[in-house]
Short mmCIF file of C-alpha atoms and ligand atoms in Angstrom, two decimals:
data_model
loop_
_atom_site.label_atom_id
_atom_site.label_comp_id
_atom_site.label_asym_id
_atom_site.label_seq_id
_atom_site.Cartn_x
_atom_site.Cartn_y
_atom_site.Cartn_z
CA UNK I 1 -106.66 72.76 -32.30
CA UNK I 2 -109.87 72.56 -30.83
CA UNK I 3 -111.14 72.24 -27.33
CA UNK I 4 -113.70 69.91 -25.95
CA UNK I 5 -115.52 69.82 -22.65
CA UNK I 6 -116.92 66.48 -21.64
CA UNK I 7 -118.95 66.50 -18.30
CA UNK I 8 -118.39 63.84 -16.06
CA UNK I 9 -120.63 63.16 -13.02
CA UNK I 10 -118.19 61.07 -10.68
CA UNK I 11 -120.02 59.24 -7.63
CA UNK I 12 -118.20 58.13 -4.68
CA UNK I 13 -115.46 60.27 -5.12
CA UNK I 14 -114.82 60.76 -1.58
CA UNK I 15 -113.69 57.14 -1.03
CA UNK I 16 -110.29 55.69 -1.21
CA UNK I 17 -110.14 54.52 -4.80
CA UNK I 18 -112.44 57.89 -5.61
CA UNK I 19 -110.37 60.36 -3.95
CA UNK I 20 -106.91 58.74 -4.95
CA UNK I 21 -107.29 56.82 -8.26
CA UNK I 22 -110.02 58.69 -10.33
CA UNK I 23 -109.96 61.98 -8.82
CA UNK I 24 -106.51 63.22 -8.14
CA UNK I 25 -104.37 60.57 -10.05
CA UNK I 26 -105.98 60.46 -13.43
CA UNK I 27 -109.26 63.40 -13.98
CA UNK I 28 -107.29 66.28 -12.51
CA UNK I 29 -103.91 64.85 -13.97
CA UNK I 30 -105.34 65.00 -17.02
CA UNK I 31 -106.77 68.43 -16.51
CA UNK I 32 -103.19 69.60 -15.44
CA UNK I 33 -101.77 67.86 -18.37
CA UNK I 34 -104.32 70.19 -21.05
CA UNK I 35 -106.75 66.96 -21.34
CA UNK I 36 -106.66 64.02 -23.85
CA UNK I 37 -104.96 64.36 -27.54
CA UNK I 38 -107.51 63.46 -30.18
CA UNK I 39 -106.11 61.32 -33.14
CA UNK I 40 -107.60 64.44 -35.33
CA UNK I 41 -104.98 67.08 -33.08
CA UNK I 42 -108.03 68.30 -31.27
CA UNK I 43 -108.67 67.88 -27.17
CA UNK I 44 -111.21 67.01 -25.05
CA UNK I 45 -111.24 68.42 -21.45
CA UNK I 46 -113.12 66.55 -18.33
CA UNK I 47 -115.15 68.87 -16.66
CA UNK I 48 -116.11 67.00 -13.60
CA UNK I 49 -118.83 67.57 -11.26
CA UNK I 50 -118.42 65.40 -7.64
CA UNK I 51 -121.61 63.15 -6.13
CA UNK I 52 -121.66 61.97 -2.77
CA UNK I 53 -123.60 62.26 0.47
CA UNK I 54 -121.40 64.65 2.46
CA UNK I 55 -121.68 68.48 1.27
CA UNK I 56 -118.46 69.29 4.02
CA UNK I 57 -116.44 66.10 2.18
CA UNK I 58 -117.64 67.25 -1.03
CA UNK I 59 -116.97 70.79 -1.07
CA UNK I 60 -113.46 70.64 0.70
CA UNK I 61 -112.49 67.80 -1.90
CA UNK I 62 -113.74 70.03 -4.63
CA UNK I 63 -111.90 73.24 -3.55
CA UNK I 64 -108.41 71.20 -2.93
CA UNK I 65 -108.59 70.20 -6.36
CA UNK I 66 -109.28 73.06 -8.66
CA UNK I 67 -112.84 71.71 -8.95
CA UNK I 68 -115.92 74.48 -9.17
CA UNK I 69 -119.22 72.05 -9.25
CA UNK I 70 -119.92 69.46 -6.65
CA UNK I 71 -123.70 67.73 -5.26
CA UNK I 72 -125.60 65.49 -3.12
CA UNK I 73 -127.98 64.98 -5.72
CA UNK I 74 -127.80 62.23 -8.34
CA UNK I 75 -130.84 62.84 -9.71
CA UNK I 76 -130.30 66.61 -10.54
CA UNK I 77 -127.40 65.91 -11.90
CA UNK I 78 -128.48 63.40 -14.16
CA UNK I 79 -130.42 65.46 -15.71
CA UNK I 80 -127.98 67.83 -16.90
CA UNK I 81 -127.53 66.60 -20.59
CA UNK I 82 -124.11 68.95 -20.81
CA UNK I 83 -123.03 65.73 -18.63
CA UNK I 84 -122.73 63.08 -21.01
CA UNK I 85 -120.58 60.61 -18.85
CA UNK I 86 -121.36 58.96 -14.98
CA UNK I 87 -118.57 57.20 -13.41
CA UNK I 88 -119.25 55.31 -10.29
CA UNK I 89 -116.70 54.27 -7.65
CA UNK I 90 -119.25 54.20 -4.74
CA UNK I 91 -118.94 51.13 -2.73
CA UNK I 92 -119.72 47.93 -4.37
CA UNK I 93 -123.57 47.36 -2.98
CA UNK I 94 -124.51 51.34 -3.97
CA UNK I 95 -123.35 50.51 -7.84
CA UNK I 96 -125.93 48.87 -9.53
CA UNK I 97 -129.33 51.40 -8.98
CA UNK I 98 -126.85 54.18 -9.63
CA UNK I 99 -125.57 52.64 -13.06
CA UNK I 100 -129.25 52.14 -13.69
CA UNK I 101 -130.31 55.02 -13.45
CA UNK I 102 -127.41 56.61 -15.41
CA UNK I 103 -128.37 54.22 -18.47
CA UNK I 104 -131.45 55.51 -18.12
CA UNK I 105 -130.90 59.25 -18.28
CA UNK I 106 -128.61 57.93 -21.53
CA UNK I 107 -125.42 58.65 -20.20
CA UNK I 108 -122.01 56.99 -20.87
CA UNK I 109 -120.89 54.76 -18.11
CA UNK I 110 -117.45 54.27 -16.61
CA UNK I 111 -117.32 52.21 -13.08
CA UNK I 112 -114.85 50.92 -10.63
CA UNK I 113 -114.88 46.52 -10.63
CA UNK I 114 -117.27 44.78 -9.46
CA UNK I 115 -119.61 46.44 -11.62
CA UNK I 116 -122.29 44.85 -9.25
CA UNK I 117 -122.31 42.52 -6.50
CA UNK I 118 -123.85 39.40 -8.51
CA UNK I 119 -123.38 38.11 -12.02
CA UNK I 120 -127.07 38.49 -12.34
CA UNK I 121 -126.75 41.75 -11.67
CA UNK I 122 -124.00 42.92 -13.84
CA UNK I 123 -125.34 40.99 -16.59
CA UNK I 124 -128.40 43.11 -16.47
CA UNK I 125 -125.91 46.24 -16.64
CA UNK I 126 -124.26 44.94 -19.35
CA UNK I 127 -127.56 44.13 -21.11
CA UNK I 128 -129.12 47.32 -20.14
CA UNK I 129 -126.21 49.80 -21.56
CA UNK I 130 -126.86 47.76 -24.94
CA UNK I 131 -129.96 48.18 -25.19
CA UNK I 132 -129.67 52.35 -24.49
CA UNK I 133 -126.52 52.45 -27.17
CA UNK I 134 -124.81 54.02 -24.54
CA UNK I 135 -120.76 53.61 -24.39
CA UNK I 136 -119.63 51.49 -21.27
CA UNK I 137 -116.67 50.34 -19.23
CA UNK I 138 -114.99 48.90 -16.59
CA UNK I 139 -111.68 49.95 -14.68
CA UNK I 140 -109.20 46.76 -15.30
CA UNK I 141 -106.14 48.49 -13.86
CA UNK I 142 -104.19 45.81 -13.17
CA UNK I 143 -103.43 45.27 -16.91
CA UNK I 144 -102.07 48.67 -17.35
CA UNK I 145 -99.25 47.78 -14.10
CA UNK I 146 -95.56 48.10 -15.22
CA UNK I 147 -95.18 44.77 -14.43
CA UNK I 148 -97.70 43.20 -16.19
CA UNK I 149 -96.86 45.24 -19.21
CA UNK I 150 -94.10 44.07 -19.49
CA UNK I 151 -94.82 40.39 -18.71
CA UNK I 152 -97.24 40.34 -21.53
CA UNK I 153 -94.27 41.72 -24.06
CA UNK I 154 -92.73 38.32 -22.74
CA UNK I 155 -95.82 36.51 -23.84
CA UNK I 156 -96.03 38.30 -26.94
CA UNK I 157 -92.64 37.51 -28.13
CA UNK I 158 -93.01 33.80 -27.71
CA UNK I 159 -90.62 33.33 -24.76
CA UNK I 160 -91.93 31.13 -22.28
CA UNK I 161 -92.74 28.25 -25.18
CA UNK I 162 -95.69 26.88 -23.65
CA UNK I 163 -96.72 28.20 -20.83
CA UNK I 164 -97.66 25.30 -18.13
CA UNK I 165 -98.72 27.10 -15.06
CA UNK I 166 -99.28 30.72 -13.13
CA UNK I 167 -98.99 31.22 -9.37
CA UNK I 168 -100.59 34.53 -8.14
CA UNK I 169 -99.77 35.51 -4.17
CA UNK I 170 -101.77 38.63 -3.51
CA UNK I 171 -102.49 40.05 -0.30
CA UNK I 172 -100.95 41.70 2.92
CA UNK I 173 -101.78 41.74 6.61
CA UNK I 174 -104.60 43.85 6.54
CA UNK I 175 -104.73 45.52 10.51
CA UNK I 176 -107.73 44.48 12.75
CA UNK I 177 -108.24 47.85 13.96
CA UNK I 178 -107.74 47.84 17.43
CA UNK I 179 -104.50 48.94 18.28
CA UNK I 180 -103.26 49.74 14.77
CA UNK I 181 -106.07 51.04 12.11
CA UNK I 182 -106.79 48.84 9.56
CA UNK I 183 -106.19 50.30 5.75
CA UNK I 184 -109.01 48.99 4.16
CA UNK I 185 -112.66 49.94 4.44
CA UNK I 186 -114.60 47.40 7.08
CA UNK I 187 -117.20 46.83 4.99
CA UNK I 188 -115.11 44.53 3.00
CA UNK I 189 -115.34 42.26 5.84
CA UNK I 190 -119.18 42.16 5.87
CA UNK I 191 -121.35 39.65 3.44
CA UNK I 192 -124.05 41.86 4.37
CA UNK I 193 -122.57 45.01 2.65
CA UNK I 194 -120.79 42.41 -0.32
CA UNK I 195 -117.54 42.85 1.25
CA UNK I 196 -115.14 39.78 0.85
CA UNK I 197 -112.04 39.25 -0.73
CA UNK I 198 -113.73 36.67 -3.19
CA UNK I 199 -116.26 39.48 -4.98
CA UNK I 200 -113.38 41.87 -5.20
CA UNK I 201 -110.28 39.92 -6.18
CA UNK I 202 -111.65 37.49 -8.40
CA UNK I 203 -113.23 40.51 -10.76
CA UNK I 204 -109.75 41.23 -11.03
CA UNK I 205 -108.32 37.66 -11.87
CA UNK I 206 -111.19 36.98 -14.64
CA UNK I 207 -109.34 40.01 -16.92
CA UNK I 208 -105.95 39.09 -15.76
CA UNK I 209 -106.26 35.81 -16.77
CA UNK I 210 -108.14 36.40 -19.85
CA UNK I 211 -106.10 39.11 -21.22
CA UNK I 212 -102.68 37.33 -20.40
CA UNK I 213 -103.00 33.98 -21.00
CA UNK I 214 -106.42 32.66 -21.99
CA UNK I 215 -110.20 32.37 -21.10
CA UNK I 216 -110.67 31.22 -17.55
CA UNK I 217 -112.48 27.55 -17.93
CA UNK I 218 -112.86 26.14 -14.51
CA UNK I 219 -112.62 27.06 -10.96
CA UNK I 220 -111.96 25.45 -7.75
CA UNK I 221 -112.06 27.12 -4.75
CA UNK I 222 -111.80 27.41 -1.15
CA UNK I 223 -112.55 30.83 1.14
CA UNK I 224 -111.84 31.64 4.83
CA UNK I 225 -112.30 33.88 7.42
CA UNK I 226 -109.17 33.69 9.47
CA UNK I 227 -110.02 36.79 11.31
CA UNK I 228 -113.57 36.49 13.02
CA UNK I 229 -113.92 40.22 15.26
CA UNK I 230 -112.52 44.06 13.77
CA UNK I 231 -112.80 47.23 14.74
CA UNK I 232 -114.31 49.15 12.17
CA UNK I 233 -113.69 53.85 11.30
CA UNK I 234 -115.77 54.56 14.15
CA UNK I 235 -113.57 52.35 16.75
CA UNK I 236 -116.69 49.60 16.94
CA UNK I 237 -115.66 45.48 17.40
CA UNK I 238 -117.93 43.98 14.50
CA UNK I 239 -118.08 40.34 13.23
CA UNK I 240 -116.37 39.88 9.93
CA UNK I 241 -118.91 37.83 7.99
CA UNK I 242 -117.01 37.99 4.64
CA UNK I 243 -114.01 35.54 3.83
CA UNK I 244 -110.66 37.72 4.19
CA UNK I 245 -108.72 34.94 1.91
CA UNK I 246 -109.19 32.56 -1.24
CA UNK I 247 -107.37 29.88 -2.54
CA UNK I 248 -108.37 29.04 -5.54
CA UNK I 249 -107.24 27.01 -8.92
CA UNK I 250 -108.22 27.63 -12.02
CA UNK I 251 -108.07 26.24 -15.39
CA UNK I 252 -107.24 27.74 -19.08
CA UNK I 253 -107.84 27.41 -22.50
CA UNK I 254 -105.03 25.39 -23.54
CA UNK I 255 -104.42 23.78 -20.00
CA UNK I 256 -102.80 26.32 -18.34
CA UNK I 257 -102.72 25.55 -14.77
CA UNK I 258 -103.15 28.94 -12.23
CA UNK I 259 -103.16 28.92 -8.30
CA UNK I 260 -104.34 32.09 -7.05
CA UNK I 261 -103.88 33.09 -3.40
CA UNK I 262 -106.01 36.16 -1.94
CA UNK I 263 -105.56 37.43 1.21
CA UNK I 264 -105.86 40.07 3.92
CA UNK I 265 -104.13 38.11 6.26
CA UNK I 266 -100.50 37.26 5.21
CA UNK I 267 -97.76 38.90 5.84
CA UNK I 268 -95.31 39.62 2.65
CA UNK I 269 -92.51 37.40 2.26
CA UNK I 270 -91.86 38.36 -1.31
CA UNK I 271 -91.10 41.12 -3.91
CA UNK I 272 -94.66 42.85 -4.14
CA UNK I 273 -98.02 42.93 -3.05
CA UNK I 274 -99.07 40.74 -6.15
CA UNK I 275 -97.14 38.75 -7.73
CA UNK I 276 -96.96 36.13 -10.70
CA UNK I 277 -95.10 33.49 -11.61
CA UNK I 278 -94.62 32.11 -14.63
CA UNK I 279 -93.44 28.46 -15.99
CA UNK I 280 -92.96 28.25 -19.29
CA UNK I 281 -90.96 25.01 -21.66
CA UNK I 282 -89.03 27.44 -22.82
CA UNK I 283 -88.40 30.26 -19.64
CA UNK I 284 -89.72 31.28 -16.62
CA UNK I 285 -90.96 35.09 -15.42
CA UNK I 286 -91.99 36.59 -11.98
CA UNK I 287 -93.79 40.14 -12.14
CA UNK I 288 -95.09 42.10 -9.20
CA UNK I 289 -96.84 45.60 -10.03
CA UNK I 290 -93.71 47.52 -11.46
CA UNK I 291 -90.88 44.46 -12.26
CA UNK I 292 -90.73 41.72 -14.13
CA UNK I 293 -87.72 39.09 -14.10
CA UNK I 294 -86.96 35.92 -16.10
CA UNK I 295 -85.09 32.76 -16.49
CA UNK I 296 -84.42 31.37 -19.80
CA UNK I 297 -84.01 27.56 -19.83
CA UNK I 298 -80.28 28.19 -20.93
CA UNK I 299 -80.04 29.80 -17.78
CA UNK I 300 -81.39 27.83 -15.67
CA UNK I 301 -79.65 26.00 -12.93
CA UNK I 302 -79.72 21.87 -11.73
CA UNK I 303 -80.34 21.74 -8.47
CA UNK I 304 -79.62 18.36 -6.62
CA UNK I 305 -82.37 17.41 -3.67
CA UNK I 306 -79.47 17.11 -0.74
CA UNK I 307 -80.44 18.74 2.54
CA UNK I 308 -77.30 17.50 4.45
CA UNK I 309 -74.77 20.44 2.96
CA UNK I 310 -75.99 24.43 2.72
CA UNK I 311 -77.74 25.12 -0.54
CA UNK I 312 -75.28 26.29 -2.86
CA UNK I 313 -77.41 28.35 -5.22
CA UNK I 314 -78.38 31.68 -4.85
CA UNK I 315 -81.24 31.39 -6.34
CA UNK I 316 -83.45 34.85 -6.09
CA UNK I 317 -79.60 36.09 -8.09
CA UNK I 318 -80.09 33.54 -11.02
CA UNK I 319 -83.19 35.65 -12.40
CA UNK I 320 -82.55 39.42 -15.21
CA UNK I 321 -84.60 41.99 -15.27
CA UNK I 322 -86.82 43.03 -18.17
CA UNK I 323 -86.22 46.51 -18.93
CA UNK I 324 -88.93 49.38 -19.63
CA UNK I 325 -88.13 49.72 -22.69
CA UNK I 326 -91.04 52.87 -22.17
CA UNK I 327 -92.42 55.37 -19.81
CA UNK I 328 -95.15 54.30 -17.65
CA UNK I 329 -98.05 56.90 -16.90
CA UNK I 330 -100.85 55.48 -14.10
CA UNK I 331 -102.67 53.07 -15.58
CA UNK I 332 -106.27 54.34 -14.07
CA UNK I 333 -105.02 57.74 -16.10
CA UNK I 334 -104.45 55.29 -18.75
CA UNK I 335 -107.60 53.42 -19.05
CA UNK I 336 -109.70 57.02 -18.50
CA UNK I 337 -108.07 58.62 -20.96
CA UNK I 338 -109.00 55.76 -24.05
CA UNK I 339 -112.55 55.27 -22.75
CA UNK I 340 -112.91 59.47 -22.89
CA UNK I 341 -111.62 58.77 -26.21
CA UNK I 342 -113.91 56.07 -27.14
CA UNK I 343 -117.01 58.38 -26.15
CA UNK I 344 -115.64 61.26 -27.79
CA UNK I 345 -114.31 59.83 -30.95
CA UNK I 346 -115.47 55.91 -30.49
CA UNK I 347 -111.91 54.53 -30.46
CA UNK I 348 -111.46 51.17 -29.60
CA UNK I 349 -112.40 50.16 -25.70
CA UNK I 350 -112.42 46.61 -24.96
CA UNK I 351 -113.15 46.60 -21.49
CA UNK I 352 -116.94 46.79 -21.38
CA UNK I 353 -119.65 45.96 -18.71
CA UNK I 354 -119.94 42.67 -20.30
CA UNK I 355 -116.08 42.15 -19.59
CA UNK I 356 -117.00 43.57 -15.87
CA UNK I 357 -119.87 40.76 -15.59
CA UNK I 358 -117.31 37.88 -16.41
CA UNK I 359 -115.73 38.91 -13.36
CA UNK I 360 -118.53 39.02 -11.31
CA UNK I 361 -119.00 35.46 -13.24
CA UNK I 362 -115.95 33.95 -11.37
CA UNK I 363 -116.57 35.21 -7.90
CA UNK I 364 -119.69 33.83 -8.20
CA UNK I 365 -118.54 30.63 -8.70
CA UNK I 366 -115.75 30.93 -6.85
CA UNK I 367 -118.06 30.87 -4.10
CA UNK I 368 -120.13 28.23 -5.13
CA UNK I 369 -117.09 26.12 -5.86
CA UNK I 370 -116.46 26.87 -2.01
CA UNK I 371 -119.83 26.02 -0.60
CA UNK I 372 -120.21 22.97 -2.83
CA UNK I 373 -116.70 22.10 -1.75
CA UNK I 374 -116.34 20.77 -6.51
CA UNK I 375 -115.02 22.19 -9.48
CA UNK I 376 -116.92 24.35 -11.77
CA UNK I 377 -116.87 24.90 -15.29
CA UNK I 378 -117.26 28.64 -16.36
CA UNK I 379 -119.75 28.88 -19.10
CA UNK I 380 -119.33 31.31 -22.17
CA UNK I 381 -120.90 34.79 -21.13
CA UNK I 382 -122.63 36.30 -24.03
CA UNK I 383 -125.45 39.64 -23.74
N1 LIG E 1 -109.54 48.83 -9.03
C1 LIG E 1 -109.04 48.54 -7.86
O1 LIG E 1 -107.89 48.15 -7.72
C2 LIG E 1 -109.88 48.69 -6.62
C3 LIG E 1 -109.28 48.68 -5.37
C4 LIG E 1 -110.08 48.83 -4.24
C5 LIG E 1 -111.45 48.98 -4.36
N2 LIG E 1 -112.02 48.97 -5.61
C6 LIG E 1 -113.48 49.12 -5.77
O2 LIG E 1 -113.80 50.50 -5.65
C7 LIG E 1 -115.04 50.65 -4.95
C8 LIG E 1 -114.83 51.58 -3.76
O3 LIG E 1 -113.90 51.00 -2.88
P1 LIG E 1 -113.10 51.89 -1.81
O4 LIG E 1 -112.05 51.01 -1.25
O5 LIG E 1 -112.72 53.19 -2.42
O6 LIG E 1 -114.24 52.10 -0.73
P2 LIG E 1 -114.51 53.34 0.27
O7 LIG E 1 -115.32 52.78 1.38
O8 LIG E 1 -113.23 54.04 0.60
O9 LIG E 1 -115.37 54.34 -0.61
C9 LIG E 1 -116.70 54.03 -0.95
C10 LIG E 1 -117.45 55.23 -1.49
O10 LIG E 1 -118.84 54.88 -1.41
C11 LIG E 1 -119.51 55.87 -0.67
N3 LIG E 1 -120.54 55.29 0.20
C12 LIG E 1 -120.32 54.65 1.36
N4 LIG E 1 -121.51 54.34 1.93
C13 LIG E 1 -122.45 54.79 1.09
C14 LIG E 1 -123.87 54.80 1.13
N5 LIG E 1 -124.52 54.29 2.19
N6 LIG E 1 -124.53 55.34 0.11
C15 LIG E 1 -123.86 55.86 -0.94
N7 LIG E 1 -122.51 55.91 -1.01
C16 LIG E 1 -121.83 55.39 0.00
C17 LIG E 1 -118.49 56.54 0.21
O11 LIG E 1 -118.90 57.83 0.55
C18 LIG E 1 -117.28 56.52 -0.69
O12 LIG E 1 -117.31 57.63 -1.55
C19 LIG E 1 -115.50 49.25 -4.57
O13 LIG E 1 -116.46 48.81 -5.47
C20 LIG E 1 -114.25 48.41 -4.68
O14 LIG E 1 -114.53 47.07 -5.07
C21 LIG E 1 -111.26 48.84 -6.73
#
């Protein structure tokens, strides 16, 4: 059996889905694990070197984690051709003349979602890492949840029938920062810095759709800003310029109906932090990030419209859960480990830049669904 060292030059490590996802949860998991199994027995080791601004944030993240090379300078380390991939997780507005630069330098290139800000944008990623022949992806973690796992083995096996329609509710009450701190970075509430929940949760819903239950065809949707003043890290009021909620529809392949509800300001009333419901002729399914539950139609109860006696059913009881049936690793450890293996040994990876852009695709019209107050149609994205 023989070892492998692939360099990785990760950028914007020091943030939340940095430090937490892609650092600790999946690269040094997988170093602690001995790396990633190659079909041919062999293993290939990620040998990471950390890019940010901060030498202090660097160095201390570094040194917590087993990790011997860190620096502030993405240029130098660019041009170390020992590392092959860059990874970027920097905030979304940083992404795209860091990616470019990457392709340039002919390295591999594994991002966080959005891959840029504007379809525009991502589409000249996308074109760009073609054109070099370099290997590319996106993260699309969502598909690797428990719960989506195993609503897709529902799919698979034919249970719903036809499916008719999909209601997402995503979102919590995301703190304003003044007397309690808020747990997501303010500039998500700023246009200026391409915060809003539109640009981030719609990359998201393009994949889930797509992968699940068909191409996304049409959008319609409507943003707000319910909360107009925060108080950003440093304890500053700022105007949030950025919608903090969706609520969109969109429309399928096939004529599956989806209502999608994004926010940062609702508080949960319900089994997750996303979750999706399912109607199908046949059954019904509800999955948040690690459970999934259905009703079959044979199981199914007739309720009779009669507010004037207590509701007899019970109904959150009338639903069974679907079992693992497997073990379930983190699905950002998931996703690194088969693009490492589609550099190293060029294994399957669907999830490329070009998937990335047709996310960017449907936030973009999302908003101008929302400024035009119409429908859209979502055209076919090609290179
Ligand atoms: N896959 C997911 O579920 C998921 C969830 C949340 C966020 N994200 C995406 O991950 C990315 C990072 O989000 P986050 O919540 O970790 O943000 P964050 O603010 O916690 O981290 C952002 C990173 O960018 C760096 N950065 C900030 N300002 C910079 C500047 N001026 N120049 C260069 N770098 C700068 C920070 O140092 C930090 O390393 C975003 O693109 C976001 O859309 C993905």
């Amino acid at each position: 059996m023989a070892e492998q060292q692939i360099g990785i030059i990760m950028n914007g490590v020091t943030g939340r889905m940095g430090t937490n996802q892609h650092l600790i949860r999946s690269i040094v998991a997988i170093r602690k694990q001995g790396g990633v199994k190659l079909p041919n027995g062999d293993v290939v080791m990620p040998n990471p070197i950390l890019v940010g601004r901060q030498e202090n944030k660097l160095k201390a993240l570094a040194e917590a984690n087993g990790i011997t090379r860190w620096s502030t300078d993405l240029d130098k380390c660019l041009e170390n051709k020992d590392d092959t991939v860059y990874f970027d997780s920097q905030m979304t507005s940083f992404r795209t003349e860091s990616i470019k630069k990457a392709i340039a330098a002919g390295k591999h290139i594994y991002c966080e979602k959005p891959i840029a800000p504007t379809l525009k944008e991502s589409l000249e990623l996308a074109r760009m890492a073609k054109a070099a022949g370099v290997k590319n992806g996106v993260v699309q973690d969502k598909l690797f949840l428990p719960g989506l796992i195993k609503l897709k083995r529902l799919i698979d096996s034919g249970f719903f029938g036809k499916i008719l329609s999909v209601r997402m509710e995503f979102g919590y009450w995301v703190f304003e920062g003044d007397w309690q701190a808020g747990q997501r970075p303010s500039w998500n509430y700023r246009k200026e810095e391409d915060g809003g929940i539109i640009v981030d949760m719609f990359a998201h819903w393009r994949y889930v759709l797509d992968n699940l239950f068909g191409e996304v065809r049409s959008v319609s949707c409507l943003g707000a800003t319910h909360i107009a003043e925060r108080v950003d890290e440093k304890g500053e009021r700022y105007n949030c310029t950025a919608e903090d909620a969706a609520y969109a529809t969109f429309q399928l392949e096939g004529g599956i109906v989806v209502q999608a509800n994004s926010s940062w300001t609702v508080r949960v009333n319900r089994e997750d932090l996303l979750t999706l419901h399912v109607d199908g002729t046949e059954g019904s399914a509800v999955a948040g990030l690690r459970n999934c539950k259905s009703q079959h139609r044979v199981n199914t109860c007739k309720p009779v419209w009669n507010p004037d006696i207590p509701n007899p059913f019970n109904f959150t009881e009338q639903w069974q859960d679907v079992p693992d049936n497997q073990i379930f690793d983190n699905g950002f450890k998931v996703q690194w480990e088969l693009f490492l293996k589609h550099v190293v040994c060029d294994t399957p990876f669907p999830w490329d830049l070009l998937e990335g852009a047709k996310g960017t695709q449907l936030s973009d019209l999302g908003m101008l669904s929302w400024l035009e107050r119409r429908w859209i149609d979502v055209p076919e994205l090609t290179l």
